[in-house]
PDB file of C-alpha atoms in Angstrom:
ATOM      1  CA  MET A   1     197.912  97.948 111.164  1.00 37.00           C
ATOM      2  CA  ALA A   2     194.944  98.298 113.493  1.00 42.00           C
ATOM      3  CA  LYS A   3     194.413  95.612 116.103  1.00 42.00           C
ATOM      4  CA  GLU A   4     190.720  95.291 115.289  1.00 46.00           C
ATOM      5  CA  PHE A   5     191.573  94.671 111.667  1.00 54.00           C
ATOM      6  CA  ASP A   6     194.056  91.989 112.618  1.00 67.00           C
ATOM      7  CA  ILE A   7     191.535  90.350 114.934  1.00 83.00           C
ATOM      8  CA  LEU A   8     188.779  90.315 112.352  1.00 84.00           C
ATOM      9  CA  ASN A   9     191.110  88.835 109.779  1.00 90.00           C
ATOM     10  CA  LEU A  10     192.061  86.062 112.181  1.00 93.00           C
ATOM     11  CA  LEU A  11     188.372  85.298 112.572  1.00 92.00           C
ATOM     12  CA  ARG A  12     187.911  85.430 108.807  1.00 92.00           C
ATOM     13  CA  LEU A  13     190.877  83.112 108.366  1.00 94.00           C
ATOM     14  CA  GLN A  14     189.396  80.663 110.848  1.00 93.00           C
ATOM     15  CA  ILE A  15     186.062  80.671 109.012  1.00 93.00           C
ATOM     16  CA  VAL A  16     187.714  80.216 105.610  1.00 94.00           C
ATOM     17  CA  GLU A  17     189.919  77.364 106.792  1.00 94.00           C
ATOM     18  CA  SER A  18     186.935  75.626 108.393  1.00 92.00           C
ATOM     19  CA  MET A  19     185.059  75.974 105.105  1.00 93.00           C
ATOM     20  CA  ILE A  20     188.041  74.568 103.199  1.00 94.00           C
ATOM     21  CA  THR A  21     188.085  71.545 105.504  1.00 93.00           C
ATOM     22  CA  SER A  22     184.343  71.057 104.990  1.00 93.00           C
ATOM     23  CA  ARG A  23     184.691  71.269 101.208  1.00 94.00           C
ATOM     24  CA  PHE A  24     187.520  68.729 101.223  1.00 94.00           C
ATOM     25  CA  ARG A  25     185.345  66.359 103.239  1.00 94.00           C
ATOM     26  CA  GLU A  26     182.476  66.961 100.841  1.00 94.00           C
ATOM     27  CA  LEU A  27     184.742  66.180  97.888  1.00 93.00           C
ATOM     28  CA  GLU A  28     185.985  63.023  99.604  1.00 93.00           C
ATOM     29  CA  ALA A  29     182.398  61.929 100.265  1.00 92.00           C
ATOM     30  CA  LEU A  30     181.569  62.421  96.583  1.00 92.00           C
ATOM     31  CA  ILE A  31     184.513  60.262  95.546  1.00 88.00           C
ATOM     32  CA  LYS A  32     183.546  57.553  98.046  1.00 89.00           C
ATOM     33  CA  ASN A  33     179.860  57.693  97.095  1.00 90.00           C
ATOM     34  CA  GLU A  34     178.233  54.466  98.311  1.00 89.00           C
ATOM     35  CA  ASN A  35     175.622  54.461  95.549  1.00 91.00           C
ATOM     36  CA  LEU A  36     178.381  54.793  92.952  1.00 92.00           C
ATOM     37  CA  ALA A  37     180.306  51.866  94.436  1.00 91.00           C
ATOM     38  CA  LYS A  38     177.130  49.764  94.525  1.00 93.00           C
ATOM     39  CA  LEU A  39     176.225  50.624  90.931  1.00 95.00           C
ATOM     40  CA  LYS A  40     179.751  49.812  89.751  1.00 94.00           C
ATOM     41  CA  LYS A  41     179.402  46.309  91.190  1.00 95.00           C
ATOM     42  CA  GLU A  42     175.944  45.881  89.680  1.00 96.00           C
ATOM     43  CA  HIS A  43     177.230  47.168  86.326  1.00 96.00           C
ATOM     44  CA  THR A  44     180.131  44.693  86.417  1.00 97.00           C
ATOM     45  CA  ARG A  45     177.810  41.798  87.256  1.00 97.00           C
ATOM     46  CA  ALA A  46     175.411  42.807  84.464  1.00 97.00           C
ATOM     47  CA  GLN A  47     178.316  43.012  82.009  1.00 97.00           C
ATOM     48  CA  GLU A  48     179.608  39.590  83.042  1.00 97.00           C
ATOM     49  CA  GLU A  49     176.104  38.144  82.734  1.00 97.00           C
ATOM     50  CA  LEU A  50     175.719  39.604  79.226  1.00 97.00           C
ATOM     51  CA  GLU A  51     179.112  38.275  78.151  1.00 97.00           C
ATOM     52  CA  GLN A  52     178.243  34.816  79.471  1.00 97.00           C
ATOM     53  CA  ARG A  53     174.888  34.816  77.656  1.00 97.00           C
ATOM     54  CA  ARG A  54     176.607  35.864  74.423  1.00 97.00           C
ATOM     55  CA  LYS A  55     179.230  33.184  74.911  1.00 97.00           C
ATOM     56  CA  ASP A  56     176.527  30.548  75.448  1.00 97.00           C
ATOM     57  CA  TYR A  57     174.719  31.806  72.363  1.00 97.00           C
ATOM     58  CA  SER A  58     177.911  31.637  70.272  1.00 97.00           C
ATOM     59  CA  THR A  59     178.571  28.096  71.471  1.00 97.00           C
ATOM     60  CA  LEU A  60     175.079  26.980  70.455  1.00 97.00           C
ATOM     61  CA  GLU A  61     175.340  28.719  67.092  1.00 97.00           C
ATOM     62  CA  ALA A  62     178.742  27.122  66.474  1.00 97.00           C
ATOM     63  CA  ASN A  63     177.311  23.684  67.273  1.00 97.00           C
ATOM     64  CA  ARG A  64     174.332  24.301  64.989  1.00 97.00           C
ATOM     65  CA  LYS A  65     176.604  25.385  62.150  1.00 97.00           C
ATOM     66  CA  LYS A  66     178.830  22.350  62.663  1.00 97.00           C
ATOM     67  CA  ILE A  67     175.809  20.055  62.393  1.00 97.00           C
ATOM     68  CA  ASP A  68     174.431  21.958  59.422  1.00 97.00           C
ATOM     69  CA  ASP A  69     177.786  21.735  57.625  1.00 97.00           C
ATOM     70  CA  LYS A  70     177.828  17.975  58.229  1.00 97.00           C
ATOM     71  CA  ILE A  71     174.258  17.656  56.910  1.00 97.00           C
ATOM     72  CA  GLN A  72     175.197  19.628  53.797  1.00 97.00           C
ATOM     73  CA  SER A  73     178.268  17.426  53.295  1.00 97.00           C
ATOM     74  CA  ASN A  74     176.201  14.279  53.639  1.00 96.00           C
ATOM     75  CA  GLN A  75     173.583  15.697  51.278  1.00 96.00           C
ATOM     76  CA  ALA A  76     176.271  16.358  48.680  1.00 96.00           C
ATOM     77  CA  LYS A  77     177.438  12.739  48.992  1.00 96.00           C
ATOM     78  CA  ILE A  78     173.855  11.483  48.692  1.00 95.00           C
ATOM     79  CA  GLN A  79     173.339  13.545  45.557  1.00 95.00           C
ATOM     80  CA  SER A  80     176.631  12.327  44.098  1.00 93.00           C
ATOM     81  CA  ASN A  81     175.755   8.687  44.805  1.00 91.00           C
ATOM     82  CA  GLN A  82     172.285   9.102  43.331  1.00 92.00           C
ATOM     83  CA  GLU A  83     173.774  10.545  40.159  1.00 90.00           C
ATOM     84  CA  LYS A  84     176.062   7.541  39.895  1.00 87.00           C
ATOM     85  CA  LEU A  85     173.116   5.162  40.420  1.00 85.00           C
ATOM     86  CA  PHE A  86     171.314   6.679  37.467  1.00 85.00           C
ATOM     87  CA  SER A  87     174.354   7.234  35.305  1.00 84.00           C
ATOM     88  CA  GLY A  88     174.397   3.690  33.930  1.00 79.00           C
ATOM     89  CA  THR A  89     178.088   3.333  34.701  1.00 81.00           C
ATOM     90  CA  ILE A  90     177.744   0.862  37.590  1.00 78.00           C
ATOM     91  CA  GLY A  91     178.974  -2.511  36.397  1.00 74.00           C
ATOM     92  CA  ASN A  92     177.765  -5.020  38.994  1.00 85.00           C
ATOM     93  CA  SER A  93     175.078  -5.530  41.660  1.00 85.00           C
ATOM     94  CA  LYS A  94     177.521  -5.408  44.568  1.00 89.00           C
ATOM     95  CA  GLU A  95     178.663  -1.907  43.653  1.00 88.00           C
ATOM     96  CA  LEU A  96     175.035  -0.909  43.192  1.00 88.00           C
ATOM     97  CA  LEU A  97     174.164  -2.257  46.653  1.00 90.00           C
ATOM     98  CA  ASN A  98     177.067  -0.399  48.226  1.00 91.00           C
ATOM     99  CA  TYR A  99     175.893   2.911  46.806  1.00 89.00           C
ATOM    100  CA  GLN A 100     172.319   2.251  47.944  1.00 92.00           C
ATOM    101  CA  GLU A 101     173.427   1.335  51.497  1.00 94.00           C
ATOM    102  CA  GLU A 102     175.649   4.417  51.745  1.00 94.00           C
ATOM    103  CA  ILE A 103     172.776   6.634  50.630  1.00 94.00           C
ATOM    104  CA  LYS A 104     170.498   5.060  53.225  1.00 96.00           C
ATOM    105  CA  SER A 105     173.123   5.442  55.985  1.00 96.00           C
ATOM    106  CA  LEU A 106     173.717   9.070  55.081  1.00 96.00           C
ATOM    107  CA  GLU A 107     169.977   9.788  55.052  1.00 96.00           C
ATOM    108  CA  ILE A 108     169.621   8.220  58.533  1.00 97.00           C
ATOM    109  CA  GLN A 109     172.522  10.338  59.791  1.00 96.00           C
ATOM    110  CA  ASN A 110     171.004  13.468  58.320  1.00 96.00           C
ATOM    111  CA  SER A 111     167.596  12.702  59.842  1.00 97.00           C
ATOM    112  CA  LYS A 112     169.143  12.416  63.315  1.00 97.00           C
ATOM    113  CA  MET A 113     171.261  15.520  62.828  1.00 97.00           C
ATOM    114  CA  GLU A 114     168.301  17.507  61.534  1.00 97.00           C
ATOM    115  CA  ASP A 115     166.383  16.644  64.711  1.00 97.00           C
ATOM    116  CA  GLU A 116     169.400  17.680  66.744  1.00 97.00           C
ATOM    117  CA  GLU A 117     169.720  20.906  64.769  1.00 97.00           C
ATOM    118  CA  ILE A 118     166.045  21.739  65.338  1.00 97.00           C
ATOM    119  CA  GLU A 119     166.506  21.216  69.085  1.00 97.00           C
ATOM    120  CA  ILE A 120     169.566  23.465  69.075  1.00 97.00           C
ATOM    121  CA  MET A 121     167.685  26.117  67.072  1.00 96.00           C
ATOM    122  CA  MET A 122     164.968  26.110  69.743  1.00 96.00           C
ATOM    123  CA  GLN A 123     167.650  26.585  72.400  1.00 96.00           C
ATOM    124  CA  ILE A 124     169.134  29.402  70.328  1.00 96.00           C
ATOM    125  CA  GLU A 125     165.742  31.087  70.131  1.00 96.00           C
ATOM    126  CA  GLU A 126     165.439  30.944  73.934  1.00 96.00           C
ATOM    127  CA  MET A 127     169.009  32.122  74.294  1.00 96.00           C
ATOM    128  CA  GLU A 128     168.285  35.114  72.033  1.00 96.00           C
ATOM    129  CA  GLU A 129     165.667  36.215  74.566  1.00 96.00           C
ATOM    130  CA  ASP A 130     168.177  35.701  77.398  1.00 96.00           C
ATOM    131  CA  VAL A 131     170.799  37.737  75.547  1.00 97.00           C
ATOM    132  CA  SER A 132     168.267  40.483  74.834  1.00 97.00           C
ATOM    133  CA  GLY A 133     167.190  40.596  78.485  1.00 97.00           C
ATOM    134  CA  ALA A 134     170.795  40.612  79.714  1.00 97.00           C
ATOM    135  CA  LYS A 135     171.628  43.389  77.243  1.00 97.00           C
ATOM    136  CA  GLN A 136     168.705  45.527  78.420  1.00 97.00           C
ATOM    137  CA  HIS A 137     169.710  44.975  82.049  1.00 97.00           C
ATOM    138  CA  PHE A 138     173.321  45.901  81.277  1.00 97.00           C
ATOM    139  CA  GLU A 139     172.299  49.031  79.356  1.00 97.00           C
ATOM    140  CA  GLN A 140     170.037  50.062  82.230  1.00 97.00           C
ATOM    141  CA  LYS A 141     172.871  49.690  84.748  1.00 96.00           C
ATOM    142  CA  GLU A 142     175.249  51.501  82.399  1.00 97.00           C
ATOM    143  CA  GLN A 143     172.801  54.380  82.079  1.00 97.00           C
ATOM    144  CA  GLU A 144     172.325  54.532  85.860  1.00 96.00           C
ATOM    145  CA  LEU A 145     176.097  54.437  86.355  1.00 96.00           C
ATOM    146  CA  ASN A 146     176.743  57.176  83.795  1.00 96.00           C
ATOM    147  CA  THR A 147     173.991  59.319  85.319  1.00 96.00           C
ATOM    148  CA  ILE A 148     175.430  59.140  88.827  1.00 95.00           C
ATOM    149  CA  LYS A 149     178.962  59.655  87.475  1.00 94.00           C
ATOM    150  CA  ASP A 150     177.840  62.789  85.626  1.00 96.00           C
ATOM    151  CA  ASP A 151     176.038  64.032  88.726  1.00 95.00           C
ATOM    152  CA  ILE A 152     179.090  63.427  90.924  1.00 95.00           C
ATOM    153  CA  SER A 153     181.350  65.054  88.330  1.00 94.00           C
ATOM    154  CA  LYS A 154     179.189  68.185  88.221  1.00 95.00           C
ATOM    155  CA  LYS A 155     179.048  68.395  92.021  1.00 94.00           C
ATOM    156  CA  ALA A 156     182.785  67.748  92.305  1.00 95.00           C
ATOM    157  CA  LYS A 157     183.569  70.540  89.833  1.00 95.00           C
ATOM    158  CA  LYS A 158     181.350  72.888  91.819  1.00 95.00           C
ATOM    159  CA  VAL A 159     183.095  71.957  95.081  1.00 95.00           C
ATOM    160  CA  GLU A 160     186.520  72.280  93.435  1.00 95.00           C
ATOM    161  CA  ALA A 161     185.580  75.765  92.218  1.00 95.00           C
ATOM    162  CA  MET A 162     184.541  76.661  95.774  1.00 93.00           C
ATOM    163  CA  LEU A 163     187.853  75.323  97.060  1.00 95.00           C
ATOM    164  CA  GLU A 164     189.825  77.452  94.607  1.00 95.00           C
ATOM    165  CA  SER A 165     187.883  80.537  95.681  1.00 93.00           C
ATOM    166  CA  LEU A 166     188.399  79.726  99.369  1.00 94.00           C
ATOM    167  CA  LYS A 167     192.105  79.075  98.883  1.00 95.00           C
ATOM    168  CA  LYS A 168     192.465  82.479  97.236  1.00 95.00           C
ATOM    169  CA  LYS A 169     190.624  84.122 100.138  1.00 93.00           C
ATOM    170  CA  ARG A 170     192.886  82.294 102.565  1.00 95.00           C
ATOM    171  CA  LYS A 171     196.000  83.451 100.720  1.00 96.00           C
ATOM    172  CA  ASP A 172     194.766  87.050 100.623  1.00 94.00           C
ATOM    173  CA  LEU A 173     193.924  86.991 104.327  1.00 94.00           C
ATOM    174  CA  ILE A 174     197.271  85.520 105.343  1.00 95.00           C
ATOM    175  CA  SER A 175     199.046  88.321 103.489  1.00 92.00           C
ATOM    176  CA  THR A 176     197.328  90.884 105.777  1.00 91.00           C
ATOM    177  CA  ILE A 177     198.072  89.161 109.105  1.00 92.00           C
ATOM    178  CA  PRO A 178     201.303  90.058 110.905  1.00 90.00           C
ATOM    179  CA  PRO A 179     203.695  87.073 111.236  1.00 91.00           C
ATOM    180  CA  GLU A 180     203.523  86.996 115.051  1.00 90.00           C
ATOM    181  CA  HIS A 181     199.719  86.792 114.991  1.00 91.00           C
ATOM    182  CA  LEU A 182     199.771  84.137 112.278  1.00 93.00           C
ATOM    183  CA  GLU A 183     202.324  82.056 114.153  1.00 94.00           C
ATOM    184  CA  ARG A 184     200.259  82.212 117.331  1.00 93.00           C
ATOM    185  CA  TYR A 185     197.115  81.338 115.379  1.00 95.00           C
ATOM    186  CA  ASN A 186     198.748  78.277 113.769  1.00 95.00           C
ATOM    187  CA  LYS A 187     200.100  76.981 117.073  1.00 95.00           C
ATOM    188  CA  VAL A 188     196.711  77.208 118.760  1.00 96.00           C
ATOM    189  CA  LYS A 189     195.007  75.666 115.745  1.00 95.00           C
ATOM    190  CA  GLN A 190     197.396  72.712 115.821  1.00 94.00           C
ATOM    191  CA  ARG A 191     196.803  72.102 119.529  1.00 94.00           C
ATOM    192  CA  LYS A 192     193.035  72.613 119.431  1.00 93.00           C
ATOM    193  CA  GLY A 193     191.841  70.358 116.625  1.00 91.00           C
ATOM    194  CA  GLY A 194     191.936  72.965 113.880  1.00 92.00           C
ATOM    195  CA  ILE A 195     189.885  75.628 115.713  1.00 94.00           C
ATOM    196  CA  ALA A 196     192.074  78.508 116.891  1.00 95.00           C
ATOM    197  CA  VAL A 197     189.664  81.462 117.092  1.00 95.00           C
ATOM    198  CA  THR A 198     186.374  81.521 118.982  1.00 94.00           C
ATOM    199  CA  VAL A 199     183.712  84.099 119.735  1.00 95.00           C
ATOM    200  CA  LEU A 200     182.742  85.012 123.302  1.00 94.00           C
ATOM    201  CA  LYS A 201     179.036  85.771 123.421  1.00 93.00           C
ATOM    202  CA  ASP A 202     176.963  86.114 126.593  1.00 92.00           C
ATOM    203  CA  ASN A 203     179.986  84.805 128.493  1.00 93.00           C
ATOM    204  CA  PHE A 204     179.961  81.559 126.466  1.00 95.00           C
ATOM    205  CA  CYS A 205     182.886  80.425 124.307  1.00 95.00           C
ATOM    206  CA  SER A 206     181.880  79.177 120.844  1.00 93.00           C
ATOM    207  CA  GLY A 207     184.870  76.821 120.867  1.00 93.00           C
ATOM    208  CA  CYS A 208     184.323  74.821 124.032  1.00 94.00           C
ATOM    209  CA  ASN A 209     180.639  75.805 124.499  1.00 94.00           C
ATOM    210  CA  MET A 210     181.317  76.518 128.158  1.00 95.00           C
ATOM    211  CA  GLU A 211     180.403  79.568 130.250  1.00 95.00           C
ATOM    212  CA  ILE A 212     183.490  81.379 131.379  1.00 94.00           C
ATOM    213  CA  PRO A 213     183.831  82.357 135.061  1.00 93.00           C
ATOM    214  CA  VAL A 214     182.317  85.687 136.078  1.00 91.00           C
ATOM    215  CA  ALA A 215     185.666  87.011 137.247  1.00 91.00           C
ATOM    216  CA  ASP A 216     187.173  86.401 133.819  1.00 91.00           C
ATOM    217  CA  ALA A 217     184.090  87.692 132.011  1.00 89.00           C
ATOM    218  CA  GLU A 218     184.488  91.053 133.740  1.00 89.00           C
ATOM    219  CA  LYS A 219     187.933  91.413 132.146  1.00 90.00           C
ATOM    220  CA  ILE A 220     186.784  90.418 128.664  1.00 90.00           C
ATOM    221  CA  LYS A 221     184.785  93.351 127.366  1.00 89.00           C
ATOM    222  CA  ASP A 222     186.762  95.150 124.663  1.00 89.00           C
ATOM    223  CA  PRO A 223     185.794  93.997 121.112  1.00 87.00           C
ATOM    224  CA  GLY A 224     189.032  95.505 119.875  1.00 85.00           C
ATOM    225  CA  GLN A 225     191.159  93.130 121.926  1.00 89.00           C
ATOM    226  CA  LEU A 226     192.242  89.553 121.291  1.00 91.00           C
ATOM    227  CA  TYR A 227     191.707  87.413 124.363  1.00 93.00           C
ATOM    228  CA  LYS A 228     192.377  83.858 125.433  1.00 93.00           C
ATOM    229  CA  CYS A 229     189.494  81.672 126.576  1.00 94.00           C
ATOM    230  CA  PRO A 230     190.256  80.790 130.223  1.00 94.00           C
ATOM    231  CA  LEU A 231     188.653  77.367 129.728  1.00 94.00           C
ATOM    232  CA  CYS A 232     189.887  76.007 126.383  1.00 95.00           C
ATOM    233  CA  GLY A 233     192.830  78.293 125.749  1.00 94.00           C
ATOM    234  CA  ARG A 234     191.758  79.330 122.245  1.00 95.00           C
ATOM    235  CA  LEU A 235     192.123  82.841 120.857  1.00 95.00           C
ATOM    236  CA  SER A 236     188.867  84.690 121.414  1.00 94.00           C
ATOM    237  CA  VAL A 237     187.116  87.841 120.294  1.00 93.00           C
ATOM    238  CA  VAL A 238     184.145  89.509 121.939  1.00 93.00           C
ATOM    239  CA  TYR A 239     180.908  89.164 119.979  1.00 93.00           C
ATOM    240  CA  THR A 240     179.531  92.159 118.124  1.00 91.00           C
ATOM    241  CA  GLU A 241     177.116  92.400 115.216  1.00 91.00           C
ATOM    242  CA  GLN A 242     180.176  92.673 113.023  1.00 90.00           C
ATOM    243  CA  VAL A 243     180.901  88.999 113.761  1.00 90.00           C
ATOM    244  CA  ASP A 244     177.661  88.037 112.006  1.00 89.00           C
ATOM    245  CA  GLN A 245     178.576  90.290 109.094  1.00 89.00           C
ATOM    246  CA  ILE A 246     181.938  88.551 108.822  1.00 87.00           C
ATOM    247  CA  LYS A 247     180.281  85.132 108.682  1.00 83.00           C
ATOM    248  CA  GLN A 248     177.958  86.325 105.924  1.00 83.00           C
ATOM    249  CA  GLU A 249     180.707  87.941 103.877  1.00 81.00           C
ATOM    250  CA  MET A 250     182.838  84.785 104.023  1.00 74.00           C
ATOM    251  CA  GLU A 251     180.101  82.591 102.558  1.00 68.00           C
ATOM    252  CA  ILE A 252     180.437  81.634  98.884  1.00 52.00           C
TER     253      ILE A 252
END
């Protein structure tokens, strides 16, 4: 296997692995999206607000119904007593007076409860507006949340597809690199923060961004050789136009 081929594949491998790292970070950033986290909190608050408004509405409606049921019960008693008054079956004045007083008491109770029911109905009408407003706010937040979730999902799928393609490229490249070269590459990568291969261009190392000494630069001329940067210790190749072609061909 030609040395130049091995060297170029090491450079390709470095580019692919750097791209994989970038895509993983991009995917992580999508998952930790600040806008999504903010909208989730706003959505939860809007949901809680809507539930509270509905609960308040239900409480008012239950109270109104309770009063209305009592009014209807009293009205049934009033009607029953009135029928007895006019039935001609009452035998004495005391019994007659009792029925009349009960009717009057029930009518007074109903009058008070009717006023109370009207007040509650007004509160219910206001609460209906509150519930409607809370529902609209909740639906708006839910729509915003679903929109950003869909957007993140689409972007995440795109990044995941890129990752799968990059992983395949990485696997294919590794299969072409001799074990001794791959072992050396991995050791340097581990020691040098994930960057094992650099390009020496105009006597500058792309890894440490430092100009190498003139004495060393004179020895580093052959693009077919794999060198070691005298400053950062990374594996290095001499720049040629083919380096730019490699960078372009590795893009997806």
